[in-house]
Amino acid sequence: MRRGKLEIIVDILNVVRKSDATKTAIVYNANLNFNRANQYLIMMMCIGLVEKDINKYSITDLGSEYLHKINDVNMMFSLENNSF
């Protein structure tokens, strides 16, 4: 099953949240190819979710806030699905 854009963004944010990560680490840990990772990283830097320092990416405050909110929404849906 293919992941959607939001799932890929969350996967990348989870990788860079643990520690500053190189593009190679993001590719392997988020299960992406280099071209796809590059596209997402550029987009995520443009909207302020991640930042790049030399060759490592890190999560921004906005990225942390986004990740926290999306995890809350995912938890609500998983709780809702368990009650039916």
mmCIF file of N, CA, C and O in Angstrom:
data_model
loop_
_atom_site.group_PDB
_atom_site.id
_atom_site.type_symbol
_atom_site.label_atom_id
_atom_site.label_comp_id
_atom_site.label_asym_id
_atom_site.label_seq_id
_atom_site.Cartn_x
_atom_site.Cartn_y
_atom_site.Cartn_z
ATOM 1 N N MET A 1 0.840 -1.180 0.000
ATOM 2 C CA MET A 1 0.000 0.000 0.000
ATOM 3 C C MET A 1 0.887 1.245 0.000
ATOM 4 O O MET A 1 1.833 1.342 0.777
ATOM 5 N N ARG A 2 0.569 2.178 -0.837
ATOM 6 C CA ARG A 2 1.364 3.398 -0.960
ATOM 7 C C ARG A 2 1.049 4.376 0.156
ATOM 8 O O ARG A 2 -0.096 4.490 0.590
ATOM 9 N N ARG A 3 2.065 5.086 0.581
ATOM 10 C CA ARG A 3 1.879 6.121 1.595
ATOM 11 C C ARG A 3 1.462 7.419 0.931
ATOM 12 O O ARG A 3 1.874 7.727 -0.185
ATOM 13 N N GLY A 4 0.675 8.182 1.657
ATOM 14 C CA GLY A 4 0.302 9.501 1.181
ATOM 15 C C GLY A 4 1.357 10.521 1.559
ATOM 16 O O GLY A 4 2.318 10.240 2.291
ATOM 17 N N LYS A 5 1.192 11.735 1.066
ATOM 18 C CA LYS A 5 2.153 12.808 1.337
ATOM 19 C C LYS A 5 2.310 13.076 2.824
ATOM 20 O O LYS A 5 3.428 13.268 3.308
ATOM 21 N N LEU A 6 1.207 13.124 3.544
ATOM 22 C CA LEU A 6 1.290 13.409 4.979
ATOM 23 C C LEU A 6 2.052 12.318 5.716
ATOM 24 O O LEU A 6 2.840 12.603 6.624
ATOM 25 N N GLU A 7 1.856 11.078 5.323
ATOM 26 C CA GLU A 7 2.578 9.973 5.972
ATOM 27 C C GLU A 7 4.079 10.063 5.711
ATOM 28 O O GLU A 7 4.886 9.811 6.613
ATOM 29 N N ILE A 8 4.452 10.450 4.508
ATOM 30 C CA ILE A 8 5.862 10.599 4.182
ATOM 31 C C ILE A 8 6.466 11.753 4.975
ATOM 32 O O ILE A 8 7.571 11.638 5.524
ATOM 33 N N ILE A 9 5.748 12.859 5.068
ATOM 34 C CA ILE A 9 6.227 14.006 5.852
ATOM 35 C C ILE A 9 6.423 13.604 7.303
ATOM 36 O O ILE A 9 7.438 13.929 7.920
ATOM 37 N N VAL A 10 5.467 12.882 7.863
ATOM 38 C CA VAL A 10 5.576 12.425 9.255
ATOM 39 C C VAL A 10 6.769 11.494 9.411
ATOM 40 O O VAL A 10 7.525 11.601 10.386
ATOM 41 N N ASP A 11 6.983 10.601 8.467
ATOM 42 C CA ASP A 11 8.127 9.694 8.538
ATOM 43 C C ASP A 11 9.446 10.476 8.539
ATOM 44 O O ASP A 11 10.350 10.183 9.323
ATOM 45 N N ILE A 12 9.555 11.468 7.676
ATOM 46 C CA ILE A 12 10.772 12.286 7.630
ATOM 47 C C ILE A 12 10.943 13.060 8.929
ATOM 48 O O ILE A 12 12.045 13.115 9.494
ATOM 49 N N LEU A 13 9.878 13.658 9.425
ATOM 50 C CA LEU A 13 9.966 14.413 10.682
ATOM 51 C C LEU A 13 10.381 13.513 11.838
ATOM 52 O O LEU A 13 11.158 13.922 12.704
ATOM 53 N N ASN A 14 9.887 12.291 11.862
ATOM 54 C CA ASN A 14 10.287 11.354 12.917
ATOM 55 C C ASN A 14 11.773 11.018 12.840
ATOM 56 O O ASN A 14 12.433 10.879 13.863
ATOM 57 N N VAL A 15 12.302 10.914 11.636
ATOM 58 C CA VAL A 15 13.729 10.617 11.472
ATOM 59 C C VAL A 15 14.568 11.789 11.979
ATOM 60 O O VAL A 15 15.501 11.597 12.758
ATOM 61 N N VAL A 16 14.233 13.001 11.562
ATOM 62 C CA VAL A 16 15.061 14.153 11.949
ATOM 63 C C VAL A 16 14.816 14.581 13.391
ATOM 64 O O VAL A 16 15.646 15.263 13.987
ATOM 65 N N ARG A 17 13.700 14.179 13.961
ATOM 66 C CA ARG A 17 13.398 14.525 15.357
ATOM 67 C C ARG A 17 14.336 13.787 16.307
ATOM 68 O O ARG A 17 14.767 14.332 17.322
ATOM 69 N N LYS A 18 14.653 12.553 15.996
ATOM 70 C CA LYS A 18 15.501 11.745 16.876
ATOM 71 C C LYS A 18 16.899 12.329 16.982
ATOM 72 O O LYS A 18 17.494 12.327 18.056
ATOM 73 N N SER A 19 17.438 12.772 15.875
ATOM 74 C CA SER A 19 18.739 13.448 15.859
ATOM 75 C C SER A 19 18.907 14.075 14.488
ATOM 76 O O SER A 19 18.242 13.684 13.528
ATOM 77 N N ASP A 20 19.775 15.058 14.397
ATOM 78 C CA ASP A 20 20.041 15.641 13.092
ATOM 79 C C ASP A 20 20.440 14.516 12.147
ATOM 80 O O ASP A 20 21.201 13.626 12.513
ATOM 81 N N ALA A 21 19.902 14.539 10.944
ATOM 82 C CA ALA A 21 20.086 13.412 10.030
ATOM 83 C C ALA A 21 20.588 13.882 8.679
ATOM 84 O O ALA A 21 20.183 14.934 8.178
ATOM 85 N N THR A 22 21.446 13.089 8.077
ATOM 86 C CA THR A 22 21.873 13.344 6.711
ATOM 87 C C THR A 22 20.772 12.884 5.762
ATOM 88 O O THR A 22 19.861 12.154 6.151
ATOM 89 N N LYS A 23 20.894 13.293 4.509
ATOM 90 C CA LYS A 23 19.914 12.860 3.521
ATOM 91 C C LYS A 23 19.935 11.341 3.384
ATOM 92 O O LYS A 23 18.893 10.704 3.244
ATOM 93 N N THR A 24 21.117 10.745 3.471
ATOM 94 C CA THR A 24 21.220 9.284 3.374
ATOM 95 C C THR A 24 20.452 8.604 4.500
ATOM 96 O O THR A 24 19.721 7.641 4.269
ATOM 97 N N ALA A 25 20.577 9.122 5.724
ATOM 98 C CA ALA A 25 19.849 8.548 6.864
ATOM 99 C C ALA A 25 18.344 8.697 6.665
ATOM 100 O O ALA A 25 17.578 7.774 6.972
ATOM 101 N N ILE A 26 17.927 9.823 6.125
ATOM 102 C CA ILE A 26 16.495 10.046 5.873
ATOM 103 C C ILE A 26 15.998 9.069 4.815
ATOM 104 O O ILE A 26 14.933 8.460 4.964
ATOM 105 N N VAL A 27 16.772 8.891 3.750
ATOM 106 C CA VAL A 27 16.386 7.970 2.676
ATOM 107 C C VAL A 27 16.169 6.567 3.232
ATOM 108 O O VAL A 27 15.145 5.934 2.967
ATOM 109 N N TYR A 28 17.118 6.081 4.016
ATOM 110 C CA TYR A 28 17.018 4.712 4.529
ATOM 111 C C TYR A 28 15.955 4.570 5.615
ATOM 112 O O TYR A 28 15.174 3.618 5.600
ATOM 113 N N ASN A 29 15.900 5.505 6.543
ATOM 114 C CA ASN A 29 14.972 5.370 7.666
ATOM 115 C C ASN A 29 13.528 5.721 7.316
ATOM 116 O O ASN A 29 12.603 5.234 7.969
ATOM 117 N N ALA A 30 13.323 6.567 6.320
ATOM 118 C CA ALA A 30 11.963 6.904 5.895
ATOM 119 C C ALA A 30 11.542 6.099 4.668
ATOM 120 O O ALA A 30 10.459 6.310 4.131
ATOM 121 N N ASN A 31 12.427 5.192 4.224
ATOM 122 C CA ASN A 31 12.133 4.307 3.093
ATOM 123 C C ASN A 31 11.756 5.088 1.835
ATOM 124 O O ASN A 31 10.682 4.902 1.256
ATOM 125 N N LEU A 32 12.665 5.973 1.408
ATOM 126 C CA LEU A 32 12.470 6.780 0.208
ATOM 127 C C LEU A 32 13.675 6.620 -0.710
ATOM 128 O O LEU A 32 14.735 6.208 -0.268
ATOM 129 N N ASN A 33 13.509 6.991 -1.967
ATOM 130 C CA ASN A 33 14.690 7.090 -2.819
ATOM 131 C C ASN A 33 15.226 8.519 -2.730
ATOM 132 O O ASN A 33 14.567 9.411 -2.198
ATOM 133 N N PHE A 34 16.438 8.743 -3.242
ATOM 134 C CA PHE A 34 17.068 10.053 -3.085
ATOM 135 C C PHE A 34 16.288 11.168 -3.770
ATOM 136 O O PHE A 34 16.177 12.274 -3.226
ATOM 137 N N ASN A 35 15.749 10.903 -4.944
ATOM 138 C CA ASN A 35 14.980 11.946 -5.642
ATOM 139 C C ASN A 35 13.743 12.347 -4.863
ATOM 140 O O ASN A 35 13.444 13.530 -4.707
ATOM 141 N N ARG A 36 13.000 11.357 -4.380
ATOM 142 C CA ARG A 36 11.778 11.640 -3.621
ATOM 143 C C ARG A 36 12.127 12.358 -2.311
ATOM 144 O O ARG A 36 11.474 13.323 -1.935
ATOM 145 N N ALA A 37 13.166 11.903 -1.631
ATOM 146 C CA ALA A 37 13.585 12.542 -0.378
ATOM 147 C C ALA A 37 13.960 13.992 -0.634
ATOM 148 O O ALA A 37 13.577 14.884 0.132
ATOM 149 N N ASN A 38 14.691 14.239 -1.706
ATOM 150 C CA ASN A 38 15.100 15.597 -2.035
ATOM 151 C C ASN A 38 13.895 16.502 -2.271
ATOM 152 O O ASN A 38 13.853 17.634 -1.780
ATOM 153 N N GLN A 39 12.903 16.007 -3.015
ATOM 154 C CA GLN A 39 11.686 16.790 -3.278
ATOM 155 C C GLN A 39 10.983 17.158 -1.968
ATOM 156 O O GLN A 39 10.572 18.309 -1.770
ATOM 157 N N TYR A 40 10.832 16.181 -1.089
ATOM 158 C CA TYR A 40 10.145 16.432 0.175
ATOM 159 C C TYR A 40 10.956 17.362 1.069
ATOM 160 O O TYR A 40 10.391 18.255 1.714
ATOM 161 N N LEU A 41 12.257 17.182 1.122
ATOM 162 C CA LEU A 41 13.087 18.032 1.984
ATOM 163 C C LEU A 41 13.064 19.478 1.522
ATOM 164 O O LEU A 41 12.975 20.395 2.348
ATOM 165 N N ILE A 42 13.114 19.695 0.227
ATOM 166 C CA ILE A 42 13.024 21.067 -0.291
ATOM 167 C C ILE A 42 11.686 21.687 0.098
ATOM 168 O O ILE A 42 11.620 22.820 0.584
ATOM 169 N N MET A 43 10.603 20.949 -0.119
ATOM 170 C CA MET A 43 9.270 21.455 0.219
ATOM 171 C C MET A 43 9.159 21.727 1.719
ATOM 172 O O MET A 43 8.643 22.762 2.141
ATOM 173 N N MET A 44 9.679 20.801 2.530
ATOM 174 C CA MET A 44 9.570 20.939 3.980
ATOM 175 C C MET A 44 10.428 22.094 4.496
ATOM 176 O O MET A 44 10.053 22.753 5.470
ATOM 177 N N MET A 45 11.551 22.379 3.847
ATOM 178 C CA MET A 45 12.354 23.542 4.220
ATOM 179 C C MET A 45 11.633 24.830 3.839
ATOM 180 O O MET A 45 11.645 25.803 4.601
ATOM 181 N N CYS A 46 10.984 24.838 2.683
ATOM 182 C CA CYS A 46 10.265 26.034 2.220
ATOM 183 C C CYS A 46 9.126 26.418 3.155
ATOM 184 O O CYS A 46 8.856 27.608 3.348
ATOM 185 N N ILE A 47 8.456 25.434 3.725
ATOM 186 C CA ILE A 47 7.338 25.754 4.620
ATOM 187 C C ILE A 47 7.761 25.786 6.085
ATOM 188 O O ILE A 47 6.936 26.042 6.958
ATOM 189 N N GLY A 48 9.048 25.534 6.351
ATOM 190 C CA GLY A 48 9.575 25.725 7.693
ATOM 191 C C GLY A 48 9.469 24.543 8.642
ATOM 192 O O GLY A 48 9.564 24.729 9.857
ATOM 193 N N LEU A 49 9.301 23.332 8.122
ATOM 194 C CA LEU A 49 9.206 22.163 8.998
ATOM 195 C C LEU A 49 10.574 21.602 9.373
ATOM 196 O O LEU A 49 10.738 21.038 10.453
ATOM 197 N N VAL A 50 11.531 21.733 8.460
ATOM 198 C CA VAL A 50 12.905 21.288 8.719
ATOM 199 C C VAL A 50 13.861 22.378 8.270
ATOM 200 O O VAL A 50 13.502 23.262 7.481
ATOM 201 N N GLU A 51 15.093 22.293 8.782
ATOM 202 C CA GLU A 51 16.135 23.201 8.335
ATOM 203 C C GLU A 51 17.402 22.403 8.090
ATOM 204 O O GLU A 51 17.578 21.309 8.635
ATOM 205 N N LYS A 52 18.268 22.969 7.252
ATOM 206 C CA LYS A 52 19.495 22.277 6.871
ATOM 207 C C LYS A 52 20.686 23.086 7.350
ATOM 208 O O LYS A 52 20.748 24.300 7.154
ATOM 209 N N ASP A 53 21.626 22.394 7.991
ATOM 210 C CA ASP A 53 22.876 23.007 8.414
ATOM 211 C C ASP A 53 24.002 22.175 7.823
ATOM 212 O O ASP A 53 24.195 21.023 8.222
ATOM 213 N N ILE A 54 24.684 22.711 6.873
ATOM 214 C CA ILE A 54 25.729 22.047 6.084
ATOM 215 C C ILE A 54 25.127 20.816 5.401
ATOM 216 O O ILE A 54 24.509 20.943 4.366
ATOM 217 N N ASN A 55 25.243 19.620 5.964
ATOM 218 C CA ASN A 55 24.674 18.442 5.296
ATOM 219 C C ASN A 55 23.739 17.657 6.214
ATOM 220 O O ASN A 55 23.432 16.514 5.947
ATOM 221 N N LYS A 56 23.279 18.281 7.282
ATOM 222 C CA LYS A 56 22.358 17.610 8.207
ATOM 223 C C LYS A 56 21.058 18.391 8.307
ATOM 224 O O LYS A 56 21.046 19.613 8.289
ATOM 225 N N TYR A 57 19.982 17.635 8.435
ATOM 226 C CA TYR A 57 18.650 18.220 8.549
ATOM 227 C C TYR A 57 18.169 18.072 9.985
ATOM 228 O O TYR A 57 18.427 17.059 10.635
ATOM 229 N N SER A 58 17.450 19.079 10.450
ATOM 230 C CA SER A 58 16.879 19.023 11.795
ATOM 231 C C SER A 58 15.454 19.558 11.754
ATOM 232 O O SER A 58 15.075 20.310 10.857
ATOM 233 N N ILE A 59 14.702 19.172 12.740
ATOM 234 C CA ILE A 59 13.304 19.601 12.829
ATOM 235 C C ILE A 59 13.251 20.992 13.450
ATOM 236 O O ILE A 59 14.041 21.330 14.332
ATOM 237 N N THR A 60 12.340 21.814 12.981
ATOM 238 C CA THR A 60 12.144 23.153 13.538
ATOM 239 C C THR A 60 11.047 23.103 14.605
ATOM 240 O O THR A 60 10.386 22.070 14.778
ATOM 241 N N ASP A 61 10.852 24.209 15.287
ATOM 242 C CA ASP A 61 9.753 24.278 16.255
ATOM 243 C C ASP A 61 8.417 24.052 15.565
ATOM 244 O O ASP A 61 7.544 23.347 16.085
ATOM 245 N N LEU A 62 8.258 24.636 14.382
ATOM 246 C CA LEU A 62 7.022 24.436 13.618
ATOM 247 C C LEU A 62 6.860 22.968 13.227
ATOM 248 O O LEU A 62 5.763 22.415 13.304
ATOM 249 N N GLY A 63 7.954 22.324 12.833
ATOM 250 C CA GLY A 63 7.902 20.911 12.490
ATOM 251 C C GLY A 63 7.521 20.053 13.675
ATOM 252 O O GLY A 63 6.736 19.108 13.558
ATOM 253 N N SER A 64 8.062 20.375 14.855
ATOM 254 C CA SER A 64 7.706 19.645 16.077
ATOM 255 C C SER A 64 6.235 19.823 16.420
ATOM 256 O O SER A 64 5.557 18.868 16.803
ATOM 257 N N GLU A 65 5.761 21.047 16.270
ATOM 258 C CA GLU A 65 4.344 21.329 16.543
ATOM 259 C C GLU A 65 3.453 20.562 15.571
ATOM 260 O O GLU A 65 2.450 19.965 15.968
ATOM 261 N N TYR A 66 3.817 20.561 14.286
ATOM 262 C CA TYR A 66 3.056 19.833 13.275
ATOM 263 C C TYR A 66 3.034 18.342 13.599
ATOM 264 O O TYR A 66 1.978 17.709 13.557
ATOM 265 N N LEU A 67 4.186 17.778 13.946
ATOM 266 C CA LEU A 67 4.278 16.355 14.257
ATOM 267 C C LEU A 67 3.422 16.006 15.465
ATOM 268 O O LEU A 67 2.714 14.998 15.466
ATOM 269 N N HIS A 68 3.443 16.855 16.469
ATOM 270 C CA HIS A 68 2.633 16.625 17.673
ATOM 271 C C HIS A 68 1.144 16.627 17.321
ATOM 272 O O HIS A 68 0.396 15.745 17.752
ATOM 273 N N LYS A 69 0.717 17.590 16.522
ATOM 274 C CA LYS A 69 -0.700 17.680 16.153
ATOM 275 C C LYS A 69 -1.143 16.491 15.299
ATOM 276 O O LYS A 69 -2.219 15.942 15.519
ATOM 277 N N ILE A 70 -0.325 16.103 14.333
ATOM 278 C CA ILE A 70 -0.717 14.985 13.476
ATOM 279 C C ILE A 70 -0.748 13.689 14.271
ATOM 280 O O ILE A 70 -1.610 12.833 14.044
ATOM 281 N N ASN A 71 0.148 13.530 15.249
ATOM 282 C CA ASN A 71 0.116 12.342 16.107
ATOM 283 C C ASN A 71 -1.144 12.331 16.969
ATOM 284 O O ASN A 71 -1.729 11.272 17.200
ATOM 285 N N ASP A 72 -1.571 13.510 17.450
ATOM 286 C CA ASP A 72 -2.821 13.596 18.208
ATOM 287 C C ASP A 72 -4.015 13.181 17.356
ATOM 288 O O ASP A 72 -4.886 12.432 17.809
ATOM 289 N N VAL A 73 -4.053 13.647 16.120
ATOM 290 C CA VAL A 73 -5.151 13.294 15.218
ATOM 291 C C VAL A 73 -5.129 11.794 14.931
ATOM 292 O O VAL A 73 -6.174 11.134 14.971
ATOM 293 N N ASN A 74 -3.954 11.249 14.657
ATOM 294 C CA ASN A 74 -3.847 9.807 14.403
ATOM 295 C C ASN A 74 -4.309 8.997 15.614
ATOM 296 O O ASN A 74 -4.963 7.967 15.457
ATOM 297 N N MET A 75 -3.970 9.461 16.815
ATOM 298 C CA MET A 75 -4.381 8.752 18.024
ATOM 299 C C MET A 75 -5.907 8.799 18.178
ATOM 300 O O MET A 75 -6.521 7.802 18.540
ATOM 301 N N MET A 76 -6.513 9.943 17.872
ATOM 302 C CA MET A 76 -7.970 10.047 17.961
ATOM 303 C C MET A 76 -8.644 9.053 17.022
ATOM 304 O O MET A 76 -9.602 8.390 17.393
ATOM 305 N N PHE A 77 -8.126 8.939 15.797
ATOM 306 C CA PHE A 77 -8.727 8.014 14.842
ATOM 307 C C PHE A 77 -8.512 6.567 15.250
ATOM 308 O O PHE A 77 -9.386 5.726 15.054
ATOM 309 N N SER A 78 -7.361 6.243 15.824
ATOM 310 C CA SER A 78 -7.141 4.864 16.242
ATOM 311 C C SER A 78 -8.019 4.516 17.427
ATOM 312 O O SER A 78 -8.525 3.403 17.528
ATOM 313 N N LEU A 79 -8.231 5.463 18.347
ATOM 314 C CA LEU A 79 -9.147 5.224 19.465
ATOM 315 C C LEU A 79 -10.569 5.078 18.989
ATOM 316 O O LEU A 79 -11.321 4.240 19.460
ATOM 317 N N GLU A 80 -10.962 5.908 18.019
ATOM 318 C CA GLU A 80 -12.312 5.863 17.480
ATOM 319 C C GLU A 80 -12.563 4.532 16.784
ATOM 320 O O GLU A 80 -13.610 3.930 16.918
ATOM 321 N N ASN A 81 -11.594 4.044 16.031
ATOM 322 C CA ASN A 81 -11.745 2.779 15.308
ATOM 323 C C ASN A 81 -11.842 1.598 16.264
ATOM 324 O O ASN A 81 -12.488 0.608 15.947
ATOM 325 N N ASN A 82 -11.191 1.668 17.401
ATOM 326 C CA ASN A 82 -11.241 0.577 18.368
ATOM 327 C C ASN A 82 -12.587 0.495 19.098
ATOM 328 O O ASN A 82 -12.925 -0.548 19.632
ATOM 329 N N SER A 83 -13.334 1.594 19.109
ATOM 330 C CA SER A 83 -14.588 1.584 19.840
ATOM 331 C C SER A 83 -15.756 1.074 18.986
ATOM 332 O O SER A 83 -16.839 0.902 19.486
ATOM 333 N N PHE A 84 -15.546 0.858 17.697
ATOM 334 C CA PHE A 84 -16.631 0.384 16.835
ATOM 335 C C PHE A 84 -16.518 -1.068 16.562
ATOM 336 O O PHE A 84 -15.618 -1.722 16.448
#
